[in-house]
Amino acid sequence: MSKELCPTCGKSLTGLFAMNSLLPQSKIDFINKHHDRKSEAYCTNCSKDILNKIAVKFRMERDSIQKRLEEIIKYLPMLTTDIPDSWECEYIGMQSSHTTSGTGFSAELSRSFNDFFGTTSNTSNQKISKAVNRCKSELRVKCVKAGGNAIIGTSIHYNEVGTGSTNMLMVAVSGTVVKISNIENINLKSKEYISEILELTEKLEAIAEFPS
């Protein structure tokens, strides 16, 4: 049976002009985890102040949260293949990320070739590698926000945008987001960090939802 009153603030949840409703269970769990007071449910009315207080606390930790997430986000599983036989998971959907690198990239890349050995300079390789890693990190964050904890079927694409001296290299990374239910069967390092990655992302989402 559905509740008629919010168990936390007592506001009505029913009626012809009722604009109040209970939060989804994921939000309830988040509040109970980070708030002093615990409740079986919260409504859209009473949760605003609570979530704002939680966001204020997280804002003071924002730099350390972001730094830690940048350090460990790479451990979220990302495969170029399909789901391994040992994984039990549900498909969530496709996600992608892209970035562009510099102006006149092609001209710079051409100049960087060594005529004798036919190899590219470290500078160009580092630019490409940095762009790919940035895309991978962003894709992993999108995966977590979508409710997943791994990415399969990952592919990387390169494309030149623009012409002449203003051209840029675009890097795009895409994959299918999945949620693994038996995480005990994944890589040990990944298993250690998945829950922490989820928690850090939740904190940053709370900050974004209630900006200062």
Coordinates of C-alpha atoms in Angstrom, one line a residue, residues 30-142:
F30 CA 22.3 8.0 -0.4
I31 CA 20.8 10.4 2.2
N32 CA 20.8 7.7 4.9
K33 CA 24.5 7.1 4.2
H34 CA 25.6 10.7 4.4
H35 CA 23.1 12.3 6.8
D36 CA 23.0 12.0 10.6
R37 CA 19.3 11.2 10.7
K38 CA 18.1 8.0 9.1
S39 CA 14.6 7.5 7.8
E40 CA 12.7 4.8 5.8
A41 CA 11.8 7.5 3.2
Y42 CA 12.0 11.1 2.2
C43 CA 9.8 13.2 0.0
T44 CA 10.6 16.0 -2.5
N45 CA 9.7 18.5 0.1
C46 CA 11.9 17.5 3.0
S47 CA 14.8 16.2 1.0
K48 CA 15.8 19.5 -0.5
D49 CA 17.4 20.9 2.7
I50 CA 18.9 17.6 3.6
L51 CA 20.5 17.1 0.2
N52 CA 21.7 20.7 0.2
K53 CA 23.5 20.2 3.6
I54 CA 25.1 17.1 2.3
A55 CA 26.3 19.0 -0.9
V56 CA 27.7 21.8 1.3
K57 CA 29.8 19.3 3.2
F58 CA 31.0 17.7 -0.1
R59 CA 31.9 21.1 -1.6
M60 CA 34.5 21.6 1.1
E61 CA 36.0 18.2 0.0
R62 CA 35.6 18.8 -3.8
D63 CA 39.3 19.1 -4.7
S64 CA 40.3 15.9 -2.8
I65 CA 37.2 14.0 -4.2
Q66 CA 38.1 15.0 -7.8
K67 CA 41.8 14.2 -7.3
R68 CA 41.0 10.8 -5.9
L69 CA 38.5 10.0 -8.6
E70 CA 41.1 10.9 -11.3
E71 CA 43.6 8.5 -9.6
I72 CA 41.4 5.5 -9.5
I73 CA 38.8 5.9 -12.3
K74 CA 41.1 3.9 -14.6
Y75 CA 40.4 0.7 -12.6
L76 CA 36.7 0.6 -13.7
P77 CA 36.8 -2.3 -16.2
M78 CA 36.8 -1.3 -19.9
L79 CA 37.1 -4.1 -22.4
T80 CA 37.2 -4.1 -26.2
T81 CA 35.6 -7.6 -26.2
D82 CA 32.1 -8.8 -25.3
I83 CA 31.1 -9.9 -21.8
P84 CA 33.4 -12.5 -20.4
D85 CA 31.8 -15.9 -19.6
S86 CA 32.4 -15.4 -15.9
W87 CA 30.5 -12.1 -15.6
E88 CA 26.8 -12.0 -14.7
C89 CA 25.5 -8.6 -15.8
E90 CA 22.8 -6.5 -17.4
Y91 CA 23.1 -4.3 -20.4
I92 CA 22.4 -0.6 -19.7
G93 CA 23.2 1.1 -23.1
M94 CA 25.8 2.8 -25.3
Q95 CA 27.9 5.7 -24.1
S96 CA 30.5 7.8 -25.9
S97 CA 33.1 10.5 -25.2
H98 CA 35.1 12.7 -27.5
T99 CA 37.8 15.4 -27.4
T100 CA 39.8 17.5 -29.8
S101 CA 43.5 18.2 -29.7
G102 CA 45.2 21.4 -30.8
T103 CA 45.1 23.4 -34.0
G104 CA 47.1 22.6 -37.1
F105 CA 47.6 19.1 -35.7
S106 CA 48.2 17.4 -39.0
A107 CA 50.8 19.9 -40.1
E108 CA 52.6 19.4 -36.8
L109 CA 52.4 15.7 -37.0
S110 CA 53.8 15.7 -40.6
R111 CA 56.7 17.9 -39.5
S112 CA 57.4 15.6 -36.5
F113 CA 58.2 12.6 -38.8
N114 CA 61.9 11.7 -38.8
D115 CA 62.9 11.4 -42.5
F116 CA 65.4 8.8 -41.8
F117 CA 63.7 6.5 -39.4
G118 CA 60.0 7.3 -40.2
T119 CA 59.0 7.6 -36.6
T120 CA 56.8 10.3 -34.9
S121 CA 58.1 12.5 -32.2
N122 CA 57.3 11.9 -28.5
T123 CA 55.4 15.2 -28.4
S124 CA 52.8 14.0 -31.0
N125 CA 52.4 10.6 -29.4
Q126 CA 51.9 12.2 -26.0
K127 CA 49.2 14.5 -27.4
I128 CA 47.3 11.5 -28.9
S129 CA 47.7 9.4 -25.7
K130 CA 46.5 12.2 -23.5
A131 CA 43.4 12.7 -25.6
V132 CA 42.6 9.0 -25.6
N133 CA 43.1 8.8 -21.8
R134 CA 40.9 11.8 -21.3
C135 CA 38.1 10.2 -23.3
K136 CA 38.4 6.9 -21.5
S137 CA 38.2 8.6 -18.1
E138 CA 35.1 10.6 -19.2
L139 CA 33.5 7.5 -20.6
R140 CA 34.0 5.7 -17.3
V141 CA 32.4 8.5 -15.4
K142 CA 29.4 8.4 -17.8

